Amino acid sequence: MGNTPSSTTEELIVEYEQMTTGYDVKTTARSITAAELLSKLQANQSIFLLDTRDQTEHEVSHINLTGTSNGAVGLLIPSIGMMSVGYKSPLPDPTEIPKESIIICSCTAGLRSGYVAVDLEKKWNRPVYSLKGGIIAWVNAGGKVQDVSGEETNQVHCYSTKWGKYLNNQDNVVTTDSLAVQIKSALA
């Protein structure tokens, strides 16, 4: 299937759902869907969200919980190896996360966040969820994103074109390759 001229939106939705379900199975993480997260935010449930992508991805855009009195967003950069998860940024202090908060990890599509969620759940001895389908599923479900300055944006760093094809609005896809081209053009 993939991003061929004959791929329909419906086929890409099914493909993405199957892929992200496989990530949930592979990581064994608890998962929450974008629709479930949106519903919890509308119900004023306390959310503590950790973006597990790298700094560049986070700066382009990250899930926007601004305007809700019930959410906090942090950046946690993992280093995922074959047998372990390490961190390139400091772990939040779990005692500073309100007990009533639902802890959710997010990444591009749910693989990195799944591994981190499982690791943090073991370390913190409390439930930690992975956002099924990551920021792509969030935006496709109508969730808002903001850039590093806090401004709402439509751009989504999808890591690579492999993942970007699943974003409903292709005009909003940003990848590491496209950023390199922009930087090169700016320096020329």
PDB file of C-alpha atoms in Angstrom:
ATOM      1  CA  MET A   1       0.000   0.000   0.000  1.00  0.00           C
ATOM      2  CA  GLY A   2       1.990   3.032   1.205  1.00  0.00           C
ATOM      3  CA  ASN A   3       2.019   6.454  -0.373  1.00  0.00           C
ATOM      4  CA  THR A   4       1.336   5.415  -3.959  1.00  0.00           C
ATOM      5  CA  PRO A   5      -0.858   7.364  -6.374  1.00  0.00           C
ATOM      6  CA  SER A   6      -3.534   4.706  -5.882  1.00  0.00           C
ATOM      7  CA  SER A   7      -3.503   4.985  -2.070  1.00  0.00           C
ATOM      8  CA  THR A   8      -6.728   6.514  -0.861  1.00  0.00           C
ATOM      9  CA  THR A   9      -7.188   8.429   2.347  1.00  0.00           C
ATOM     10  CA  GLU A  10      -9.172   5.492   3.688  1.00  0.00           C
ATOM     11  CA  GLU A  11      -6.339   3.064   2.868  1.00  0.00           C
ATOM     12  CA  LEU A  12      -3.812   5.308   4.622  1.00  0.00           C
ATOM     13  CA  ILE A  13      -6.067   5.539   7.691  1.00  0.00           C
ATOM     14  CA  VAL A  14      -6.344   1.734   7.856  1.00  0.00           C
ATOM     15  CA  GLU A  15      -2.596   1.330   7.291  1.00  0.00           C
ATOM     16  CA  TYR A  16      -1.772   3.845  10.039  1.00  0.00           C
ATOM     17  CA  GLU A  17      -4.205   2.235  12.477  1.00  0.00           C
ATOM     18  CA  GLN A  18      -2.665  -1.193  11.847  1.00  0.00           C
ATOM     19  CA  MET A  19       0.874   0.157  12.192  1.00  0.00           C
ATOM     20  CA  THR A  20       0.188   2.021  15.437  1.00  0.00           C
ATOM     21  CA  THR A  21      -1.702  -0.942  16.892  1.00  0.00           C
ATOM     22  CA  GLY A  22       1.439  -2.971  16.175  1.00  0.00           C
ATOM     23  CA  TYR A  23       3.480  -0.392  18.117  1.00  0.00           C
ATOM     24  CA  ASP A  24       1.172  -0.808  21.116  1.00  0.00           C
ATOM     25  CA  VAL A  25       1.638  -4.581  20.970  1.00  0.00           C
ATOM     26  CA  LYS A  26       5.414  -4.279  20.495  1.00  0.00           C
ATOM     27  CA  THR A  27       5.951  -1.859  23.391  1.00  0.00           C
ATOM     28  CA  THR A  28       3.238  -3.308  25.670  1.00  0.00           C
ATOM     29  CA  ALA A  29       2.367   0.259  26.702  1.00  0.00           C
ATOM     30  CA  ARG A  30      -1.000   1.340  27.974  1.00  0.00           C
ATOM     31  CA  SER A  31      -2.459   3.485  25.237  1.00  0.00           C
ATOM     32  CA  ILE A  32      -4.908   6.328  24.943  1.00  0.00           C
ATOM     33  CA  THR A  33      -6.348   7.540  21.659  1.00  0.00           C
ATOM     34  CA  ALA A  34      -6.400  11.153  20.519  1.00  0.00           C
ATOM     35  CA  ALA A  35     -10.200  11.147  20.773  1.00  0.00           C
ATOM     36  CA  GLU A  36      -9.996   9.857  24.360  1.00  0.00           C
ATOM     37  CA  LEU A  37      -7.430  12.526  25.264  1.00  0.00           C
ATOM     38  CA  LEU A  38      -9.549  15.283  23.698  1.00  0.00           C
ATOM     39  CA  SER A  39     -12.547  14.011  25.682  1.00  0.00           C
ATOM     40  CA  LYS A  40     -10.567  13.981  28.941  1.00  0.00           C
ATOM     41  CA  LEU A  41      -9.410  17.549  28.317  1.00  0.00           C
ATOM     42  CA  GLN A  42     -12.981  18.663  27.633  1.00  0.00           C
ATOM     43  CA  ALA A  43     -13.987  17.007  30.923  1.00  0.00           C
ATOM     44  CA  ASN A  44     -11.226  18.994  32.704  1.00  0.00           C
ATOM     45  CA  GLN A  45      -9.226  15.880  33.620  1.00  0.00           C
ATOM     46  CA  SER A  46      -5.708  16.742  34.785  1.00  0.00           C
ATOM     47  CA  ILE A  47      -3.129  15.733  32.143  1.00  0.00           C
ATOM     48  CA  PHE A  48       0.663  15.643  32.357  1.00  0.00           C
ATOM     49  CA  LEU A  49       2.017  15.234  28.829  1.00  0.00           C
ATOM     50  CA  LEU A  50       5.600  14.327  27.938  1.00  0.00           C
ATOM     51  CA  ASP A  51       6.763  14.891  24.363  1.00  0.00           C
ATOM     52  CA  THR A  52       9.314  12.141  23.711  1.00  0.00           C
ATOM     53  CA  ARG A  53      10.531  13.458  20.357  1.00  0.00           C
ATOM     54  CA  ASP A  54      13.785  15.350  19.908  1.00  0.00           C
ATOM     55  CA  GLN A  55      14.265  19.069  20.475  1.00  0.00           C
ATOM     56  CA  THR A  56      13.885  20.022  16.791  1.00  0.00           C
ATOM     57  CA  GLU A  57      10.637  18.098  16.419  1.00  0.00           C
ATOM     58  CA  HIS A  58       9.288  19.704  19.612  1.00  0.00           C
ATOM     59  CA  GLU A  59      10.246  23.214  18.483  1.00  0.00           C
ATOM     60  CA  VAL A  60       8.364  22.887  15.169  1.00  0.00           C
ATOM     61  CA  SER A  61       5.219  21.922  17.050  1.00  0.00           C
ATOM     62  CA  HIS A  62       3.962  20.036  20.040  1.00  0.00           C
ATOM     63  CA  ILE A  63       0.567  19.221  21.478  1.00  0.00           C
ATOM     64  CA  ASN A  64      -1.133  22.358  22.701  1.00  0.00           C
ATOM     65  CA  LEU A  65      -2.693  22.157  26.150  1.00  0.00           C
ATOM     66  CA  THR A  66      -2.655  25.959  26.494  1.00  0.00           C
ATOM     67  CA  GLY A  67      -6.025  27.289  27.456  1.00  0.00           C
ATOM     68  CA  THR A  68      -6.792  24.288  29.612  1.00  0.00           C
ATOM     69  CA  SER A  69      -6.407  24.604  33.333  1.00  0.00           C
ATOM     70  CA  ASN A  70      -5.711  20.927  33.539  1.00  0.00           C
ATOM     71  CA  GLY A  71      -2.592  20.266  31.510  1.00  0.00           C
ATOM     72  CA  ALA A  72       1.168  20.536  31.539  1.00  0.00           C
ATOM     73  CA  VAL A  73       3.602  19.705  28.730  1.00  0.00           C
ATOM     74  CA  GLY A  74       7.244  18.767  29.100  1.00  0.00           C
ATOM     75  CA  LEU A  75       9.990  17.571  26.780  1.00  0.00           C
ATOM     76  CA  LEU A  76      11.720  14.299  27.603  1.00  0.00           C
ATOM     77  CA  ILE A  77      14.295  13.168  25.050  1.00  0.00           C
ATOM     78  CA  PRO A  78      14.814   9.408  25.204  1.00  0.00           C
ATOM     79  CA  SER A  79      17.719   7.319  24.021  1.00  0.00           C
ATOM     80  CA  ILE A  80      16.164   3.993  23.149  1.00  0.00           C
ATOM     81  CA  GLY A  81      18.498   1.041  22.828  1.00  0.00           C
ATOM     82  CA  MET A  82      17.915  -2.605  22.110  1.00  0.00           C
ATOM     83  CA  MET A  83      17.472  -3.557  25.750  1.00  0.00           C
ATOM     84  CA  SER A  84      16.921  -0.309  27.628  1.00  0.00           C
ATOM     85  CA  VAL A  85      15.620   3.232  27.631  1.00  0.00           C
ATOM     86  CA  GLY A  86      17.874   6.073  28.740  1.00  0.00           C
ATOM     87  CA  TYR A  87      17.304   9.812  28.682  1.00  0.00           C
ATOM     88  CA  LYS A  88      19.201  12.730  27.159  1.00  0.00           C
ATOM     89  CA  SER A  89      17.171  15.181  29.225  1.00  0.00           C
ATOM     90  CA  PRO A  90      16.339  15.095  32.942  1.00  0.00           C
ATOM     91  CA  LEU A  91      13.364  13.051  34.078  1.00  0.00           C
ATOM     92  CA  PRO A  92      10.579  15.040  35.705  1.00  0.00           C
ATOM     93  CA  ASP A  93      10.301  14.542  39.444  1.00  0.00           C
ATOM     94  CA  PRO A  94       7.313  12.200  39.765  1.00  0.00           C
ATOM     95  CA  THR A  95       6.472  13.612  43.202  1.00  0.00           C
ATOM     96  CA  GLU A  96       5.755  16.958  41.520  1.00  0.00           C
ATOM     97  CA  ILE A  97       3.169  15.431  39.175  1.00  0.00           C
ATOM     98  CA  PRO A  98      -0.256  15.660  40.814  1.00  0.00           C
ATOM     99  CA  LYS A  99      -1.620  12.238  41.796  1.00  0.00           C
ATOM    100  CA  GLU A 100      -4.859  12.944  39.909  1.00  0.00           C
ATOM    101  CA  SER A 101      -2.994  13.678  36.668  1.00  0.00           C
ATOM    102  CA  ILE A 102      -3.018  11.179  33.857  1.00  0.00           C
ATOM    103  CA  ILE A 103       0.546  10.879  32.558  1.00  0.00           C
ATOM    104  CA  ILE A 104       0.729  10.570  28.780  1.00  0.00           C
ATOM    105  CA  CYS A 105       3.785  10.257  26.552  1.00  0.00           C
ATOM    106  CA  SER A 106       3.592  11.340  22.929  1.00  0.00           C
ATOM    107  CA  CYS A 107       5.892  11.112  19.920  1.00  0.00           C
ATOM    108  CA  THR A 108       5.379  11.114  16.158  1.00  0.00           C
ATOM    109  CA  ALA A 109       3.496   7.834  15.804  1.00  0.00           C
ATOM    110  CA  GLY A 110       3.553   6.077  19.185  1.00  0.00           C
ATOM    111  CA  LEU A 111       6.649   3.865  19.144  1.00  0.00           C
ATOM    112  CA  ARG A 112       9.118   5.993  21.130  1.00  0.00           C
ATOM    113  CA  SER A 113       6.393   7.137  23.493  1.00  0.00           C
ATOM    114  CA  GLY A 114       5.339   3.529  24.057  1.00  0.00           C
ATOM    115  CA  TYR A 115       8.797   2.476  25.146  1.00  0.00           C
ATOM    116  CA  VAL A 116       9.119   5.539  27.386  1.00  0.00           C
ATOM    117  CA  ALA A 117       5.657   4.996  28.920  1.00  0.00           C
ATOM    118  CA  VAL A 118       6.535   1.423  29.879  1.00  0.00           C
ATOM    119  CA  ASP A 119       9.884   2.530  31.345  1.00  0.00           C
ATOM    120  CA  LEU A 120       8.397   5.412  33.351  1.00  0.00           C
ATOM    121  CA  GLU A 121       5.545   3.271  34.642  1.00  0.00           C
ATOM    122  CA  LYS A 122       8.120   0.864  36.091  1.00  0.00           C
ATOM    123  CA  LYS A 123      10.241   3.692  37.530  1.00  0.00           C
ATOM    124  CA  TRP A 124       7.352   5.704  38.952  1.00  0.00           C
ATOM    125  CA  ASN A 125       5.052   2.840  39.946  1.00  0.00           C
ATOM    126  CA  ARG A 126       1.971   4.513  38.493  1.00  0.00           C
ATOM    127  CA  PRO A 127       0.121   4.248  35.175  1.00  0.00           C
ATOM    128  CA  VAL A 128       1.743   6.001  32.211  1.00  0.00           C
ATOM    129  CA  TYR A 129       0.054   6.008  28.807  1.00  0.00           C
ATOM    130  CA  SER A 130       1.303   6.335  25.244  1.00  0.00           C
ATOM    131  CA  LEU A 131      -0.721   8.463  22.832  1.00  0.00           C
ATOM    132  CA  LYS A 132      -1.748   5.967  20.143  1.00  0.00           C
ATOM    133  CA  GLY A 133      -0.624   7.315  16.780  1.00  0.00           C
ATOM    134  CA  GLY A 134       1.251  10.224  18.407  1.00  0.00           C
ATOM    135  CA  ILE A 135       1.087  13.812  17.251  1.00  0.00           C
ATOM    136  CA  ILE A 136      -0.065  12.695  13.790  1.00  0.00           C
ATOM    137  CA  ALA A 137      -3.200  11.066  15.237  1.00  0.00           C
ATOM    138  CA  TRP A 138      -3.680  14.086  17.528  1.00  0.00           C
ATOM    139  CA  VAL A 139      -3.688  16.581  14.648  1.00  0.00           C
ATOM    140  CA  ASN A 140      -5.783  14.298  12.434  1.00  0.00           C
ATOM    141  CA  ALA A 141      -8.376  14.137  15.260  1.00  0.00           C
ATOM    142  CA  GLY A 142      -8.567  17.936  15.404  1.00  0.00           C
ATOM    143  CA  GLY A 143      -6.157  18.492  18.295  1.00  0.00           C
ATOM    144  CA  LYS A 144      -4.202  21.751  18.303  1.00  0.00           C
ATOM    145  CA  VAL A 145      -0.423  22.152  18.196  1.00  0.00           C
ATOM    146  CA  GLN A 146       1.820  25.087  19.013  1.00  0.00           C
ATOM    147  CA  ASP A 147       5.375  26.046  18.154  1.00  0.00           C
ATOM    148  CA  VAL A 148       8.210  26.716  20.580  1.00  0.00           C
ATOM    149  CA  SER A 149       7.112  30.351  21.040  1.00  0.00           C
ATOM    150  CA  GLY A 150       3.656  29.193  22.140  1.00  0.00           C
ATOM    151  CA  GLU A 151       1.932  30.288  18.945  1.00  0.00           C
ATOM    152  CA  GLU A 152      -0.652  27.968  17.440  1.00  0.00           C
ATOM    153  CA  THR A 153       0.639  26.433  14.212  1.00  0.00           C
ATOM    154  CA  ASN A 154      -0.515  23.977  11.592  1.00  0.00           C
ATOM    155  CA  GLN A 155       2.950  22.563  10.936  1.00  0.00           C
ATOM    156  CA  VAL A 156       3.773  19.124  12.284  1.00  0.00           C
ATOM    157  CA  HIS A 157       7.260  17.637  12.367  1.00  0.00           C
ATOM    158  CA  CYS A 158       6.576  14.103  11.151  1.00  0.00           C
ATOM    159  CA  TYR A 159      10.184  12.939  11.478  1.00  0.00           C
ATOM    160  CA  SER A 160      10.357  11.711   7.882  1.00  0.00           C
ATOM    161  CA  THR A 161       8.232  11.370   4.773  1.00  0.00           C
ATOM    162  CA  LYS A 162       7.555   7.766   5.845  1.00  0.00           C
ATOM    163  CA  TRP A 163       5.407   9.124   8.681  1.00  0.00           C
ATOM    164  CA  GLY A 164       4.380  12.385   7.037  1.00  0.00           C
ATOM    165  CA  LYS A 165       2.187  10.619   4.497  1.00  0.00           C
ATOM    166  CA  TYR A 166      -0.236   9.829   7.315  1.00  0.00           C
ATOM    167  CA  LEU A 167      -0.909  13.468   8.202  1.00  0.00           C
ATOM    168  CA  ASN A 168      -4.255  14.398   6.660  1.00  0.00           C
ATOM    169  CA  ASN A 169      -3.070  17.810   5.441  1.00  0.00           C
ATOM    170  CA  GLN A 170       0.144  17.209   3.511  1.00  0.00           C
ATOM    171  CA  ASP A 171       0.832  20.970   3.286  1.00  0.00           C
ATOM    172  CA  ASN A 172       1.588  20.940   7.026  1.00  0.00           C
ATOM    173  CA  VAL A 173       4.229  18.180   6.991  1.00  0.00           C
ATOM    174  CA  VAL A 174       7.715  19.141   8.169  1.00  0.00           C
ATOM    175  CA  THR A 175      10.517  16.554   8.162  1.00  0.00           C
ATOM    176  CA  THR A 176      14.170  16.580   9.136  1.00  0.00           C
ATOM    177  CA  ASP A 177      15.050  16.615   5.429  1.00  0.00           C
ATOM    178  CA  SER A 178      12.770  19.577   4.671  1.00  0.00           C
ATOM    179  CA  LEU A 179      14.262  21.538   7.579  1.00  0.00           C
ATOM    180  CA  ALA A 180      17.777  20.887   6.255  1.00  0.00           C
ATOM    181  CA  VAL A 181      16.736  22.258   2.853  1.00  0.00           C
ATOM    182  CA  GLN A 182      15.230  25.365   4.499  1.00  0.00           C
ATOM    183  CA  ILE A 183      18.403  25.991   6.517  1.00  0.00           C
ATOM    184  CA  LYS A 184      20.623  25.483   3.474  1.00  0.00           C
ATOM    185  CA  SER A 185      18.490  27.945   1.460  1.00  0.00           C
ATOM    186  CA  ALA A 186      18.594  30.515   4.254  1.00  0.00           C
ATOM    187  CA  LEU A 187      22.389  30.313   4.455  1.00  0.00           C
ATOM    188  CA  ALA A 188      22.863  30.636   0.684  1.00  0.00           C
TER     189      ALA A 188
END
